[in-house]
C-alpha positions as a LaTeX table, in Angstrom:
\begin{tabular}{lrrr}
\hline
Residue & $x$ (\AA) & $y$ (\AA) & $z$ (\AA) \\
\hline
Unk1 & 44.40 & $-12.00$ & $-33.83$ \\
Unk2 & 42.04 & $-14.86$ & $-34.78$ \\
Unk3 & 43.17 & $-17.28$ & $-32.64$ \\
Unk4 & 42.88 & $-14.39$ & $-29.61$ \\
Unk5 & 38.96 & $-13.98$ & $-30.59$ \\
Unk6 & 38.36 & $-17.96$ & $-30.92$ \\
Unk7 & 40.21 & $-17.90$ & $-27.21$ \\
Unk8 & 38.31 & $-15.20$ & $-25.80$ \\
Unk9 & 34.78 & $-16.20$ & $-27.28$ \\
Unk10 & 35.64 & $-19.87$ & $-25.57$ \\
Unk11 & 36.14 & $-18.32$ & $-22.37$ \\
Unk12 & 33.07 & $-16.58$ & $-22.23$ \\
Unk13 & 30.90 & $-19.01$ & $-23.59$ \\
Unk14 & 32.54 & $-21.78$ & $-20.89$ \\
Unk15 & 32.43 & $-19.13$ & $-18.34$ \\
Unk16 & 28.00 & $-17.97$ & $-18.87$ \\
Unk17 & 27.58 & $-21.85$ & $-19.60$ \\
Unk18 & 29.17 & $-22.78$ & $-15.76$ \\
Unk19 & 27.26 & $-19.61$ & $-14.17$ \\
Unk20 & 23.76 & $-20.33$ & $-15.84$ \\
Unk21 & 24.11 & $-24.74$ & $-14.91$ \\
Unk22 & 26.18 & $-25.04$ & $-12.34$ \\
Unk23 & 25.16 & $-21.47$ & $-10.29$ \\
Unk24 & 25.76 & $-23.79$ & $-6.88$ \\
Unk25 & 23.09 & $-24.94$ & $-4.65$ \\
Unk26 & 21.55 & $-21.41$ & $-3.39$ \\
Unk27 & 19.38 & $-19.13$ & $-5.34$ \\
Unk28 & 19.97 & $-17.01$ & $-7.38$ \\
Unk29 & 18.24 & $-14.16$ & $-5.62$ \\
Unk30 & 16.72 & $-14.64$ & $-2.03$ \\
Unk31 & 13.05 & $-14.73$ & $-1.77$ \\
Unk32 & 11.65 & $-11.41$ & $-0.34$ \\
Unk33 & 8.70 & $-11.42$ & 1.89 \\
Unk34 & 5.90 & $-9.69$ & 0.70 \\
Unk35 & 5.00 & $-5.87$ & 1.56 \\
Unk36 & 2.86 & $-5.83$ & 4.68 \\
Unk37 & 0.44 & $-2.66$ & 5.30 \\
Unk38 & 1.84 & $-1.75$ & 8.55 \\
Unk39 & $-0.18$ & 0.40 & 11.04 \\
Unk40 & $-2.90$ & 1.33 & 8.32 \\
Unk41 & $-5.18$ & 3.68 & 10.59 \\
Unk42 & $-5.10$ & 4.14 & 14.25 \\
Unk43 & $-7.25$ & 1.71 & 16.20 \\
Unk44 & $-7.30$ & 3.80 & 19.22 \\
Unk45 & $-9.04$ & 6.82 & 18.38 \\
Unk46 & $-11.00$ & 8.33 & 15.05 \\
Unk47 & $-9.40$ & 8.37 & 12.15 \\
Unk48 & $-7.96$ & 12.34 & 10.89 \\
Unk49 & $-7.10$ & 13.48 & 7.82 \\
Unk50 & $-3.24$ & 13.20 & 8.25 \\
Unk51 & $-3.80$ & 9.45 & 9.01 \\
Unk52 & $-5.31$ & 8.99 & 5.66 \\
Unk53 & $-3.03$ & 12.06 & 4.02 \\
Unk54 & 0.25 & 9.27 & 5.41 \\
Unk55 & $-1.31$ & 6.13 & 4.17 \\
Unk56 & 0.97 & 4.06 & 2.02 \\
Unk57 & $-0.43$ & 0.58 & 1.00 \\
Unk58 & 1.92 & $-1.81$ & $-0.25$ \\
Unk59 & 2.29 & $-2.55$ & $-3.73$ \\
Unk60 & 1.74 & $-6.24$ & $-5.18$ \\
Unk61 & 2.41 & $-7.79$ & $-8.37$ \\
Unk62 & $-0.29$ & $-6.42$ & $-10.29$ \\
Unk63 & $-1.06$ & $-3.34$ & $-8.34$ \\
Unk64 & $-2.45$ & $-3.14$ & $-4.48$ \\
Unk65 & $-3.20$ & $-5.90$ & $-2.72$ \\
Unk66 & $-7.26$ & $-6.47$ & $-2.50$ \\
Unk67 & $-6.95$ & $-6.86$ & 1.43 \\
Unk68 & $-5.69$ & $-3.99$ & 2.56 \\
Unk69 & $-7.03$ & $-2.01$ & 0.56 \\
Unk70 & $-11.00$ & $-3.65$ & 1.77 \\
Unk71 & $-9.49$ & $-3.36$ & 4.98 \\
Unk72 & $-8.85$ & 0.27 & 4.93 \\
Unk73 & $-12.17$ & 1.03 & 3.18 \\
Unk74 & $-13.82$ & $-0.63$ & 5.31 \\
Unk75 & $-12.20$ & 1.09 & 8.23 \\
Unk76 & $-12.93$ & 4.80 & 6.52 \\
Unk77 & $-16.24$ & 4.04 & 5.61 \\
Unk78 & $-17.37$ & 2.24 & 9.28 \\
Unk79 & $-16.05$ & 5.83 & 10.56 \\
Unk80 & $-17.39$ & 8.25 & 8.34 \\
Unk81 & $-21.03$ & 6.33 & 8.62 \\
Unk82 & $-20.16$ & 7.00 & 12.68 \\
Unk83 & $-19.72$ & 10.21 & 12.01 \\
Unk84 & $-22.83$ & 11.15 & 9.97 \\
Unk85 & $-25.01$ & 9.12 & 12.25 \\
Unk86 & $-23.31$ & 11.56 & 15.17 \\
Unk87 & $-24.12$ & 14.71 & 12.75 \\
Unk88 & $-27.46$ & 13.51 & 12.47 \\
Unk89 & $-28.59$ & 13.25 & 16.45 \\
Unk90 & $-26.78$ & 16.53 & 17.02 \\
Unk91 & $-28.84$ & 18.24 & 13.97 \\
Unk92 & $-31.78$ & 16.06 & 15.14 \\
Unk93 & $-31.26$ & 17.63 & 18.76 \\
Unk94 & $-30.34$ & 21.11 & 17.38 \\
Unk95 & $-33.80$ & 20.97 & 15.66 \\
Unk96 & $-35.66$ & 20.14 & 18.74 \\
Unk97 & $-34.44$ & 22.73 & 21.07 \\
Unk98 & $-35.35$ & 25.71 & 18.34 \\
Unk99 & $-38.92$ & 26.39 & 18.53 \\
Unk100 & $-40.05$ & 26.60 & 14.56 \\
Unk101 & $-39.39$ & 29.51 & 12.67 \\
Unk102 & $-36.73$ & 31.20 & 14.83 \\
Unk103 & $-33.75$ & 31.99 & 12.60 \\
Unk104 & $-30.11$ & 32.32 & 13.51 \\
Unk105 & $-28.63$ & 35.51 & 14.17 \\
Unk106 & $-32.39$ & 37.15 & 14.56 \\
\hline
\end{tabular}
């Protein structure tokens, strides 16, 4: 029974010792290429809520990566800053076609 375990445990050790220094000339595991955000927000038209509701940014090594995530900021807030100037000049416009002191519904 000794002479079984000495065996074995000589086996194993020769066979982790030839996997760990001579593994061959390829890696060990292939190099992956990084997440990329693909098709973050529509360029052709405004940006809905679904759009953002489906938004997946890739995840990096220690979290999100900084880019996409300016780049999608960036995006949302460009359109919502649209989209209260817009609000704005209608409300302005609104305003001006209301003599003062009318109220709605009256």
């Amino acid at each position: 029974m000794f002479w079984f375990l000495l065996i074995t445990m000589v086996v194993v050790v020769a066979a982790v010792t030839l996997a760990v220094v001579g593994g061959g000339d390829g890696e060990v595991l292939p190099e992956v290429a990084p997440e990329q955000l693909v098709d973050p927000l529509p360029a052709t038209r405004p940006v809905v809520q679904a759009d953002v509701e489906t938004l997946r940014l890739p995840v990096a090594a220690r979290g999100y990566r900084m880019a996409d995530v300016d780049d999608v900021l960036g995006r949302l807030g460009a359109e919502l800053a649209e989209r209260d100037a817009r609000i704005a000049d209608l409300e302005a416009a609104l305003a001006g076609g209301r003599p003062q002191g009318e109220e709605d519904g009256a």
